[in-house]
């Protein structure tokens, strides 16, 4: 093939290619014109998708930051709970030591009174002994050779003195012992008063440290103050309509959102714990029972209330003045126990649970009802101030209230005729009061045992 022929063929091919490209371009242009609205819609959707993705990314970042904040809040709550329980425990121990010192001081004062009374009753005899001893010192027995005419008088005096001396010696020794004991008793009184002053100063300082910690806890839990106020007013209204503790609990859980949430949380916790324990071995279950209050970060009871017998701490320092089942003075029997608490003493939650009610109730004074789960409720009454709100979860050992000075008369103080504040404690199961005695820890069984 010649060069000219090859050049002609190439020119022809280029022309055909150019024509084909032109045709394809025209076709694409026509297609673009026909599909123009759809392409624009796809573009806008793509832009919208990118906006959604950006929003999702920002939301995920916010969620991540919130999760970090929740972790920080949980850690802060754990630290605060631990500090609160530890501080309250120290405060209760100090209250107990102060009560023991007061008992010893009272005994020493009574002993001092008896010794002084005994010395007063023997004042005449003591004066006689001292008079005889003084006369013997000033007028010794006569010399028989120099004054023979006084022999009979001397013999009589010697016989009388010989009979009197043993009695005088015994009385003198007893007097010495009594005076020595009186001095020791007065020294003991002085020391105990100094110890009591130290304990009272310590109590004051500990209460001052505890107050802001309680305030911090409640501030963290009460961000929605208006809702809290509404719940408080609702609780008061329900308390005015309720005629008994059973009725109050039913009304609160039916009409109060906070109490209803607490009851639902208690039921969920019971179900979840039952499922978890069903998967545990007997050894693991016993291990959990051995330390039911160990984790301060828990948000539900670690152990069922029925399994806490012999484990619960006393809610307040003091001695029991009336026990469950004792005559109530009105022909019936006591449904709870009454503790003679210290003035302004701290009251702790004896168990984990949710606050079903917090506020004044009839003649009970300030009343707290703790839903402990499993149909169990713990009632605390007679306080002057409560530190927790309805729906709040509390840990065993947390400070939940404080006693007053006994000036406010509650049903318990009137029934007992007490001048000091009385804490009333009642355990309830499925609407009926039960004996709380089996639940108290052995260290507190002398104080609150049934």
CSV table of C-alpha atoms in Angstrom, one decimal:
chain,number,residue,atom,x,y,z
A,1,UNK,CA,0.0,0.0,0.0
A,2,UNK,CA,1.4,3.5,-0.9
A,3,UNK,CA,2.0,6.2,1.5
A,4,UNK,CA,-0.7,8.4,0.1
A,5,UNK,CA,-3.2,5.6,0.5
A,6,UNK,CA,-2.2,5.1,4.2
A,7,UNK,CA,-2.6,8.8,4.9
A,8,UNK,CA,-6.0,8.8,3.3
A,9,UNK,CA,-7.1,5.9,5.4
A,10,UNK,CA,-5.9,7.6,8.6
A,11,UNK,CA,-7.8,10.8,7.7
A,12,UNK,CA,-10.9,8.7,7.1
A,13,UNK,CA,-10.5,7.0,10.5
A,14,UNK,CA,-10.0,10.3,12.3
A,15,UNK,CA,-13.1,11.7,10.7
A,16,UNK,CA,-15.1,8.7,11.8
A,17,UNK,CA,-13.8,8.9,15.4
A,18,UNK,CA,-14.5,12.6,15.5
A,19,UNK,CA,-18.0,12.0,14.2
A,20,UNK,CA,-18.6,9.3,16.8
A,21,UNK,CA,-17.3,11.4,19.7
A,22,UNK,CA,-19.5,14.3,18.5
A,23,UNK,CA,-22.5,11.9,18.4
A,24,UNK,CA,-21.7,10.6,21.9
A,25,UNK,CA,-21.4,14.2,23.2
A,26,UNK,CA,-24.7,15.2,21.8
A,27,UNK,CA,-26.3,12.1,23.2
A,28,UNK,CA,-24.9,12.7,26.7
A,29,UNK,CA,-26.0,16.4,26.5
A,30,UNK,CA,-29.5,15.3,25.5
A,31,UNK,CA,-29.6,12.7,28.3
A,32,UNK,CA,-28.3,15.3,30.8
A,33,UNK,CA,-31.1,17.7,29.7
A,34,UNK,CA,-33.7,15.0,30.1
A,35,UNK,CA,-32.3,13.9,33.5
A,36,UNK,CA,-31.5,17.4,34.9
A,37,UNK,CA,-34.1,17.5,37.7
A,38,UNK,CA,-33.1,14.0,39.1
A,39,UNK,CA,-29.5,14.9,39.1
A,40,UNK,CA,-30.1,18.0,41.0
A,41,UNK,CA,-32.2,16.1,43.5
A,42,UNK,CA,-29.4,13.6,44.0
A,43,UNK,CA,-26.9,16.4,44.6
A,44,UNK,CA,-29.2,18.0,47.2
A,45,UNK,CA,-29.7,14.6,48.9
A,46,UNK,CA,-25.9,14.1,48.9
A,47,UNK,CA,-25.5,17.5,50.6
A,48,UNK,CA,-28.2,16.6,53.0
A,49,UNK,CA,-26.5,13.3,53.8
A,50,UNK,CA,-23.2,15.0,54.4
A,51,UNK,CA,-25.1,17.4,56.8
A,52,UNK,CA,-26.7,14.5,58.6
A,53,UNK,CA,-23.3,12.8,58.9
A,54,UNK,CA,-21.8,15.9,60.3
A,55,UNK,CA,-24.7,16.2,62.8
A,56,UNK,CA,-24.3,12.6,63.8
A,57,UNK,CA,-20.6,13.1,64.3
A,58,UNK,CA,-21.3,16.1,66.6
A,59,UNK,CA,-24.0,14.1,68.4
A,60,UNK,CA,-21.6,11.2,68.9
A,61,UNK,CA,-19.0,13.6,70.3
A,62,UNK,CA,-21.5,15.1,72.7
A,63,UNK,CA,-22.6,11.6,73.7
A,64,UNK,CA,-18.9,10.7,74.3
A,65,UNK,CA,-18.4,13.7,76.5
A,66,UNK,CA,-21.7,13.0,78.4
A,67,UNK,CA,-20.5,9.4,79.0
A,68,UNK,CA,-17.2,10.8,80.4
A,69,UNK,CA,-19.2,13.2,82.6
A,70,UNK,CA,-21.4,10.3,83.8
A,71,UNK,CA,-18.2,8.3,84.7
A,72,UNK,CA,-16.9,11.3,86.5
A,73,UNK,CA,-20.2,11.8,88.3
A,74,UNK,CA,-20.3,8.1,89.3
A,75,UNK,CA,-16.8,8.3,90.6
A,76,UNK,CA,-17.7,11.5,92.5
A,77,UNK,CA,-20.8,9.9,93.9
A,78,UNK,CA,-18.8,6.9,95.0
A,79,UNK,CA,-16.3,9.1,96.8
A,80,UNK,CA,-19.0,11.2,98.4
A,81,UNK,CA,-20.9,8.1,99.6
A,82,UNK,CA,-17.9,6.6,101.1
A,83,UNK,CA,-16.9,9.8,102.8
A,84,UNK,CA,-20.5,10.3,104.1
A,85,UNK,CA,-20.8,6.8,105.5
A,86,UNK,CA,-17.3,7.0,107.1
A,87,UNK,CA,-18.0,10.4,108.7
A,88,UNK,CA,-21.4,9.3,110.0
A,89,UNK,CA,-19.9,6.2,111.5
A,90,UNK,CA,-17.3,8.2,113.3
A,91,UNK,CA,-20.0,10.6,114.5
A,92,UNK,CA,-22.1,7.7,115.8
A,93,UNK,CA,-19.1,6.2,117.6
A,94,UNK,CA,-18.4,9.5,119.3
A,95,UNK,CA,-22.1,9.8,120.3
A,96,UNK,CA,-21.8,6.3,121.9
A,97,UNK,CA,-18.6,7.2,123.8
A,98,UNK,CA,-20.3,10.4,125.0
A,99,UNK,CA,-23.3,8.4,126.3
A,100,UNK,CA,-21.0,5.9,128.1
A,101,UNK,CA,-19.1,8.8,129.7
A,102,UNK,CA,-22.4,10.3,130.8
A,103,UNK,CA,-23.4,7.0,132.4
A,104,UNK,CA,-20.1,6.7,134.3
A,105,UNK,CA,-20.3,10.3,135.4
A,106,UNK,CA,-23.8,9.7,136.7
A,107,UNK,CA,-22.7,6.6,138.6
A,108,UNK,CA,-19.7,8.5,140.1
A,109,UNK,CA,-21.9,11.4,141.1
A,110,UNK,CA,-24.4,9.1,142.8
A,111,UNK,CA,-21.5,7.3,144.6
A,112,UNK,CA,-20.2,10.7,145.8
A,113,UNK,CA,-23.6,11.6,147.1
A,114,UNK,CA,-23.8,8.4,149.1
A,115,UNK,CA,-20.4,8.8,150.7
A,116,UNK,CA,-21.1,12.4,151.6
A,117,UNK,CA,-24.5,11.4,153.1
A,118,UNK,CA,-22.8,8.6,155.1
A,119,UNK,CA,-20.3,11.0,156.5
A,120,UNK,CA,-23.1,13.5,157.4
A,121,UNK,CA,-25.0,10.8,159.2
A,122,UNK,CA,-21.9,10.0,161.3
A,123,UNK,CA,-21.0,13.5,162.0
A,124,UNK,CA,-22.0,13.2,165.7
A,125,UNK,CA,-19.9,10.0,166.2
A,126,UNK,CA,-16.9,11.5,164.4
A,127,UNK,CA,-17.1,14.6,166.7
A,128,UNK,CA,-17.1,12.3,169.8
A,129,UNK,CA,-14.1,10.4,168.6
A,130,UNK,CA,-12.2,13.6,167.9
A,131,UNK,CA,-13.1,15.0,171.3
A,132,UNK,CA,-11.9,11.9,173.2
A,133,UNK,CA,-8.7,11.9,171.3
A,134,UNK,CA,-8.2,15.6,172.0
A,135,UNK,CA,-8.8,15.1,175.7
A,136,UNK,CA,-6.4,12.1,175.8
A,137,UNK,CA,-3.7,14.3,174.3
A,138,UNK,CA,-4.3,17.1,176.8
A,139,UNK,CA,-4.8,15.0,180.0
A,140,UNK,CA,-2.8,11.8,180.1
A,141,UNK,CA,-3.5,9.1,182.8
A,142,UNK,CA,-2.2,10.0,186.3
A,143,UNK,CA,1.0,8.5,187.8
A,144,UNK,CA,-0.2,6.0,190.4
A,145,UNK,CA,2.8,6.5,192.8
A,146,UNK,CA,2.5,10.3,192.8
A,147,UNK,CA,-1.3,10.3,193.2
A,148,UNK,CA,-2.4,7.0,194.9
A,149,UNK,CA,-5.8,8.4,195.9
A,150,UNK,CA,-6.8,8.5,192.2
A,151,UNK,CA,-6.0,4.8,191.6
A,152,UNK,CA,-9.7,3.9,191.4
A,153,UNK,CA,-10.5,6.7,189.0
A,154,UNK,CA,-7.6,5.8,186.8
A,155,UNK,CA,-8.6,2.1,186.7
A,156,UNK,CA,-12.2,3.1,185.8
A,157,UNK,CA,-10.9,5.4,183.1
A,158,UNK,CA,-8.6,2.7,181.7
A,159,UNK,CA,-11.4,0.2,181.6
A,160,UNK,CA,-13.7,2.6,179.8
A,161,UNK,CA,-11.0,3.7,177.4
A,162,UNK,CA,-10.0,0.1,176.7
A,163,UNK,CA,-13.7,-0.7,175.8
A,164,UNK,CA,-13.9,2.4,173.6
A,165,UNK,CA,-10.6,2.3,171.8
A,166,UNK,CA,-11.4,-0.7,169.4
A,167,UNK,CA,-14.6,1.0,168.3
A,168,UNK,CA,-12.8,4.3,167.9
A,169,UNK,CA,-10.1,2.6,165.9
A,170,UNK,CA,-12.6,0.9,163.6
A,171,UNK,CA,-14.5,4.1,163.1
A,172,UNK,CA,-11.4,6.1,162.4
A,173,UNK,CA,-10.3,3.5,159.8
A,174,UNK,CA,-13.7,3.5,158.1
A,175,UNK,CA,-13.6,7.3,158.1
A,176,UNK,CA,-10.2,7.2,156.5
A,177,UNK,CA,-11.4,4.8,153.8
A,178,UNK,CA,-14.5,6.8,153.1
A,179,UNK,CA,-12.5,10.1,152.8
A,180,UNK,CA,-10.0,8.3,150.5
A,181,UNK,CA,-12.8,6.9,148.3
A,182,UNK,CA,-14.5,10.3,148.2
A,183,UNK,CA,-11.3,11.9,147.0
A,184,UNK,CA,-10.9,9.2,144.3
A,185,UNK,CA,-14.5,9.6,143.2
A,186,UNK,CA,-14.2,13.3,142.9
A,187,UNK,CA,-11.0,12.9,140.8
A,188,UNK,CA,-12.9,10.4,138.6
A,189,UNK,CA,-15.8,12.9,138.2
A,190,UNK,CA,-13.3,15.6,137.2
A,191,UNK,CA,-11.7,13.4,134.6
A,192,UNK,CA,-14.9,12.1,133.2
A,193,UNK,CA,-16.2,15.7,132.8
A,194,UNK,CA,-13.0,16.6,131.0
A,195,UNK,CA,-13.5,13.6,128.6
A,196,UNK,CA,-17.2,14.5,128.1
A,197,UNK,CA,-16.2,18.1,127.2
A,198,UNK,CA,-13.7,16.7,124.7
A,199,UNK,CA,-16.3,14.4,123.1
A,200,UNK,CA,-18.9,17.1,122.9
A,201,UNK,CA,-16.4,19.4,121.2
A,202,UNK,CA,-15.6,16.5,118.8
A,203,UNK,CA,-19.3,15.9,118.2
A,204,UNK,CA,-19.8,19.6,117.3
A,205,UNK,CA,-16.8,19.6,114.9
A,206,UNK,CA,-17.9,16.4,113.2
A,207,UNK,CA,-21.5,17.6,112.7
A,208,UNK,CA,-20.1,20.8,111.2
A,209,UNK,CA,-18.0,18.7,108.7
A,210,UNK,CA,-20.9,16.4,107.9
A,211,UNK,CA,-23.5,19.2,107.2
A,212,UNK,CA,-21.8,20.5,104.0
A,213,UNK,CA,-21.3,16.9,102.7
A,214,UNK,CA,-25.0,16.2,103.1
A,215,UNK,CA,-25.7,19.5,101.4
A,216,UNK,CA,-23.4,18.6,98.5
A,217,UNK,CA,-25.1,15.2,98.1
A,218,UNK,CA,-28.6,16.8,98.0
A,219,UNK,CA,-27.5,19.5,95.6
A,220,UNK,CA,-26.2,17.0,93.2
A,221,UNK,CA,-29.4,15.0,93.4
A,222,UNK,CA,-31.9,17.9,93.3
A,223,UNK,CA,-31.1,19.7,90.1
A,224,UNK,CA,-34.8,19.8,89.2
A,225,UNK,CA,-35.8,21.9,92.2
A,226,UNK,CA,-39.3,22.8,90.9
A,227,UNK,CA,-40.1,19.2,90.3
A,228,UNK,CA,-38.8,18.3,93.7
A,229,UNK,CA,-40.9,21.0,95.3
A,230,UNK,CA,-44.0,19.7,93.5
A,231,UNK,CA,-43.3,16.2,94.8
A,232,UNK,CA,-42.8,17.5,98.3
A,233,UNK,CA,-46.1,19.3,98.3
A,234,UNK,CA,-47.8,16.2,96.8
A,235,UNK,CA,-46.3,14.1,99.6
A,236,UNK,CA,-47.6,16.4,102.2
A,237,UNK,CA,-51.1,16.4,100.7
A,238,UNK,CA,-51.0,12.6,100.6
A,239,UNK,CA,-49.9,12.5,104.2
A,240,UNK,CA,-52.8,14.6,105.3
A,241,UNK,CA,-55.2,12.3,103.6
A,242,UNK,CA,-53.6,9.0,104.7
A,243,UNK,CA,-55.0,7.4,107.9
A,244,UNK,CA,-52.3,4.8,108.5
A,245,UNK,CA,-48.7,3.9,107.4
A,246,UNK,CA,-50.1,1.2,105.2
A,247,UNK,CA,-52.5,3.7,103.6
A,248,UNK,CA,-49.7,6.2,103.2
A,249,UNK,CA,-47.4,3.8,101.4
A,250,UNK,CA,-50.2,2.8,99.1
A,251,UNK,CA,-51.2,6.4,98.3
A,252,UNK,CA,-47.6,7.5,97.8
A,253,UNK,CA,-46.9,4.6,95.3
A,254,UNK,CA,-50.2,5.3,93.5
A,255,UNK,CA,-50.1,9.1,93.3
A,256,UNK,CA,-46.5,10.2,93.7
A,257,UNK,CA,-44.3,9.9,90.6
A,258,UNK,CA,-41.1,9.8,92.8
A,259,UNK,CA,-42.5,7.1,95.1
A,260,UNK,CA,-43.8,5.1,92.1
A,261,UNK,CA,-40.4,5.3,90.4
A,262,UNK,CA,-38.8,4.1,93.7
A,263,UNK,CA,-41.2,1.1,93.8
A,264,UNK,CA,-40.6,0.2,90.2
A,265,UNK,CA,-36.8,0.5,90.7
A,266,UNK,CA,-37.1,-1.8,93.8
A,267,UNK,CA,-39.1,-4.4,91.7
A,268,UNK,CA,-36.6,-4.2,88.9
A,269,UNK,CA,-33.7,-4.6,91.3
A,270,UNK,CA,-35.4,-7.7,92.9
A,271,UNK,CA,-35.8,-9.3,89.5
A,272,UNK,CA,-32.3,-8.5,88.3
A,273,UNK,CA,-30.7,-9.7,91.5
A,274,UNK,CA,-32.8,-12.9,91.5
A,275,UNK,CA,-31.6,-13.6,87.9
A,276,UNK,CA,-28.0,-12.8,88.8
A,277,UNK,CA,-28.0,-14.9,91.9
A,278,UNK,CA,-29.5,-17.9,90.1
A,279,UNK,CA,-26.3,-18.0,88.0
A,280,UNK,CA,-24.0,-17.9,91.0
A,281,UNK,CA,-22.6,-20.9,92.8
A,282,UNK,CA,-23.2,-21.4,96.5
A,283,UNK,CA,-19.7,-20.2,97.2
A,284,UNK,CA,-20.1,-17.0,95.2
A,285,UNK,CA,-23.4,-16.4,96.9
A,286,UNK,CA,-22.0,-16.7,100.3
A,287,UNK,CA,-19.1,-14.4,99.4
A,288,UNK,CA,-21.7,-11.7,98.3
A,289,UNK,CA,-23.6,-12.2,101.5
A,290,UNK,CA,-20.4,-11.7,103.6
A,291,UNK,CA,-20.0,-8.1,102.5
A,292,UNK,CA,-23.4,-6.7,101.4
A,293,UNK,CA,-22.4,-3.1,102.0
A,294,UNK,CA,-18.9,-3.1,100.6
A,295,UNK,CA,-19.4,-1.2,97.3
A,296,UNK,CA,-20.2,2.5,97.9
A,297,UNK,CA,-21.0,2.9,94.1
A,298,UNK,CA,-23.9,0.5,94.1
A,299,UNK,CA,-27.2,1.8,92.7
A,300,UNK,CA,-29.3,-1.1,94.1
A,301,UNK,CA,-29.2,-3.4,97.1
A,302,UNK,CA,-26.5,-6.1,96.5
A,303,UNK,CA,-28.4,-8.6,98.7
A,304,UNK,CA,-32.1,-9.2,99.3
A,305,UNK,CA,-33.4,-7.7,102.5
A,306,UNK,CA,-34.5,-11.2,103.8
A,307,UNK,CA,-30.8,-12.2,103.7
A,308,UNK,CA,-29.6,-9.3,105.8
A,309,UNK,CA,-30.7,-10.8,109.2
A,310,UNK,CA,-28.0,-10.1,111.8
A,311,UNK,CA,-26.3,-7.5,109.5
A,312,UNK,CA,-28.1,-4.2,109.8
A,313,UNK,CA,-26.5,-1.3,111.8
A,314,UNK,CA,-28.6,0.6,114.5
A,315,UNK,CA,-30.1,3.7,113.0
A,316,UNK,CA,-29.1,5.9,115.9
A,317,UNK,CA,-27.0,5.8,119.1
A,318,UNK,CA,-29.1,5.2,122.2
A,319,UNK,CA,-30.9,2.6,124.3
A,320,UNK,CA,-34.3,1.0,123.5
A,321,UNK,CA,-37.0,2.1,125.8
A,322,UNK,CA,-39.9,0.1,124.2
A,323,UNK,CA,-39.6,-3.0,122.1
A,324,UNK,CA,-41.7,-4.7,119.5
A,325,UNK,CA,-44.7,-6.5,121.1
A,326,UNK,CA,-44.5,-4.7,124.4
A,327,UNK,CA,-47.8,-3.2,125.8
A,328,UNK,CA,-48.4,0.2,124.3
A,329,UNK,CA,-50.4,1.5,127.2
A,330,UNK,CA,-53.6,1.6,125.2
A,331,UNK,CA,-54.6,-2.0,125.4
A,332,UNK,CA,-52.5,-3.0,122.3
A,333,UNK,CA,-49.0,-4.0,121.5
A,334,UNK,CA,-46.0,-2.0,120.1
A,335,UNK,CA,-45.6,-2.4,116.3
A,336,UNK,CA,-42.0,-1.1,116.4
A,337,UNK,CA,-39.3,-0.1,118.8
A,338,UNK,CA,-38.5,3.2,120.4
A,339,UNK,CA,-34.9,4.4,120.9
A,340,UNK,CA,-33.9,7.1,123.4
A,341,UNK,CA,-31.6,9.0,121.0
A,342,UNK,CA,-29.1,11.8,121.8
A,343,UNK,CA,-30.1,15.4,121.4
A,344,UNK,CA,-29.4,16.4,117.7
A,345,UNK,CA,-28.1,12.9,117.1
A,346,UNK,CA,-27.5,11.7,113.5
A,347,UNK,CA,-29.9,9.1,112.1
A,348,UNK,CA,-28.6,6.7,109.4
A,349,UNK,CA,-30.4,4.4,106.9
A,350,UNK,CA,-30.1,0.9,108.4
A,351,UNK,CA,-30.4,-0.7,105.0
A,352,UNK,CA,-30.1,0.0,101.2
A,353,UNK,CA,-33.3,1.2,99.6
A,354,UNK,CA,-35.4,3.9,97.9
A,355,UNK,CA,-37.1,6.7,99.8
A,356,UNK,CA,-40.8,6.1,99.4
A,357,UNK,CA,-41.8,9.1,101.7
A,358,UNK,CA,-40.0,12.0,103.3
A,359,UNK,CA,-41.8,14.6,105.3
A,360,UNK,CA,-44.0,15.4,108.3
A,361,UNK,CA,-46.8,12.9,109.0
A,362,UNK,CA,-49.5,13.4,111.7
A,363,UNK,CA,-48.1,12.9,115.2
A,364,UNK,CA,-45.0,11.0,114.0
A,365,UNK,CA,-42.9,14.2,113.5
A,366,UNK,CA,-40.6,13.9,110.5
A,367,UNK,CA,-41.2,10.5,108.8
A,368,UNK,CA,-39.0,8.5,106.5
A,369,UNK,CA,-40.2,5.3,104.7
A,370,UNK,CA,-37.5,3.3,102.9
A,371,UNK,CA,-38.5,0.7,100.3
A,372,UNK,CA,-36.0,-2.1,100.9
A,373,UNK,CA,-37.3,-4.3,98.2
A,374,UNK,CA,-39.0,-7.7,98.4
A,375,UNK,CA,-42.1,-6.2,99.9
A,376,UNK,CA,-40.1,-4.8,102.9
A,377,UNK,CA,-40.3,-1.3,104.2
A,378,UNK,CA,-38.4,0.5,107.0
A,379,UNK,CA,-40.1,3.3,108.8
A,380,UNK,CA,-38.2,5.9,110.8
A,381,UNK,CA,-40.1,8.6,112.7
A,382,UNK,CA,-39.6,11.3,115.4
A,383,UNK,CA,-36.8,13.2,113.7
A,384,UNK,CA,-36.6,17.0,113.5
A,385,UNK,CA,-35.2,17.2,110.0
A,386,UNK,CA,-34.7,14.8,107.1
A,387,UNK,CA,-31.9,15.0,104.5
A,388,UNK,CA,-33.2,13.0,101.6
A,389,UNK,CA,-36.0,13.2,99.0
A,390,UNK,CA,-38.7,10.8,97.8
A,391,UNK,CA,-37.4,8.5,95.0
A,392,UNK,CA,-33.7,8.8,96.1
A,393,UNK,CA,-31.7,5.7,96.6
A,394,UNK,CA,-29.7,5.6,99.9
A,395,UNK,CA,-27.0,3.3,101.2
A,396,UNK,CA,-26.9,1.5,104.5
A,397,UNK,CA,-25.0,3.9,106.9
A,398,UNK,CA,-25.8,7.1,105.0
A,399,UNK,CA,-27.1,10.0,107.1
A,400,UNK,CA,-30.7,10.5,106.3
A,401,UNK,CA,-32.0,12.6,109.2
A,402,UNK,CA,-31.2,14.2,112.5
A,403,UNK,CA,-33.0,14.2,115.9
A,404,UNK,CA,-34.0,17.4,117.6
A,405,UNK,CA,-33.6,18.4,121.2
A,406,UNK,CA,-36.8,16.7,122.4
A,407,UNK,CA,-38.8,19.9,122.7
A,408,UNK,CA,-41.1,18.8,119.8
A,409,UNK,CA,-43.7,16.3,121.2
A,410,UNK,CA,-44.3,13.3,119.0
A,411,UNK,CA,-46.6,10.3,119.6
A,412,UNK,CA,-43.6,8.3,120.9
A,413,UNK,CA,-42.3,10.9,123.3
A,414,UNK,CA,-45.8,11.5,124.7
A,415,UNK,CA,-46.5,7.8,125.1
A,416,UNK,CA,-43.2,7.2,126.9
A,417,UNK,CA,-43.2,10.6,128.8
A,418,UNK,CA,-39.6,11.2,127.6
A,419,UNK,CA,-37.9,14.5,127.8
A,420,UNK,CA,-35.2,13.5,125.2
A,421,UNK,CA,-35.9,12.8,121.5
A,422,UNK,CA,-37.3,9.4,120.7
A,423,UNK,CA,-36.6,7.6,117.4
A,424,UNK,CA,-39.4,5.2,116.4
A,425,UNK,CA,-38.4,2.3,114.1
A,426,UNK,CA,-40.8,0.0,112.4
A,427,UNK,CA,-40.3,-2.8,109.9
A,428,UNK,CA,-43.1,-3.7,107.6
A,429,UNK,CA,-43.7,-6.7,105.2
A,430,UNK,CA,-46.5,-6.7,102.7
A,431,UNK,CA,-48.5,-4.1,104.7
A,432,UNK,CA,-48.0,-5.6,108.2
A,433,UNK,CA,-45.6,-4.7,110.9
A,434,UNK,CA,-43.0,-7.3,111.8
A,435,UNK,CA,-40.3,-7.8,114.6
A,436,UNK,CA,-37.1,-6.1,113.5
A,437,UNK,CA,-35.1,-7.9,116.2
A,438,UNK,CA,-33.6,-10.6,113.9
A,439,UNK,CA,-32.1,-8.1,111.5
A,440,UNK,CA,-29.9,-6.1,113.8
A,441,UNK,CA,-26.1,-6.7,113.8
A,442,UNK,CA,-24.8,-8.5,116.9
A,443,UNK,CA,-22.7,-5.5,117.9
A,444,UNK,CA,-26.0,-3.5,118.2
A,445,UNK,CA,-28.3,-6.3,119.5
A,446,UNK,CA,-28.0,-5.1,123.1
A,447,UNK,CA,-29.3,-1.7,121.9
A,448,UNK,CA,-32.0,-2.6,119.4
A,449,UNK,CA,-32.5,-6.3,119.6
A,450,UNK,CA,-36.1,-7.4,119.7
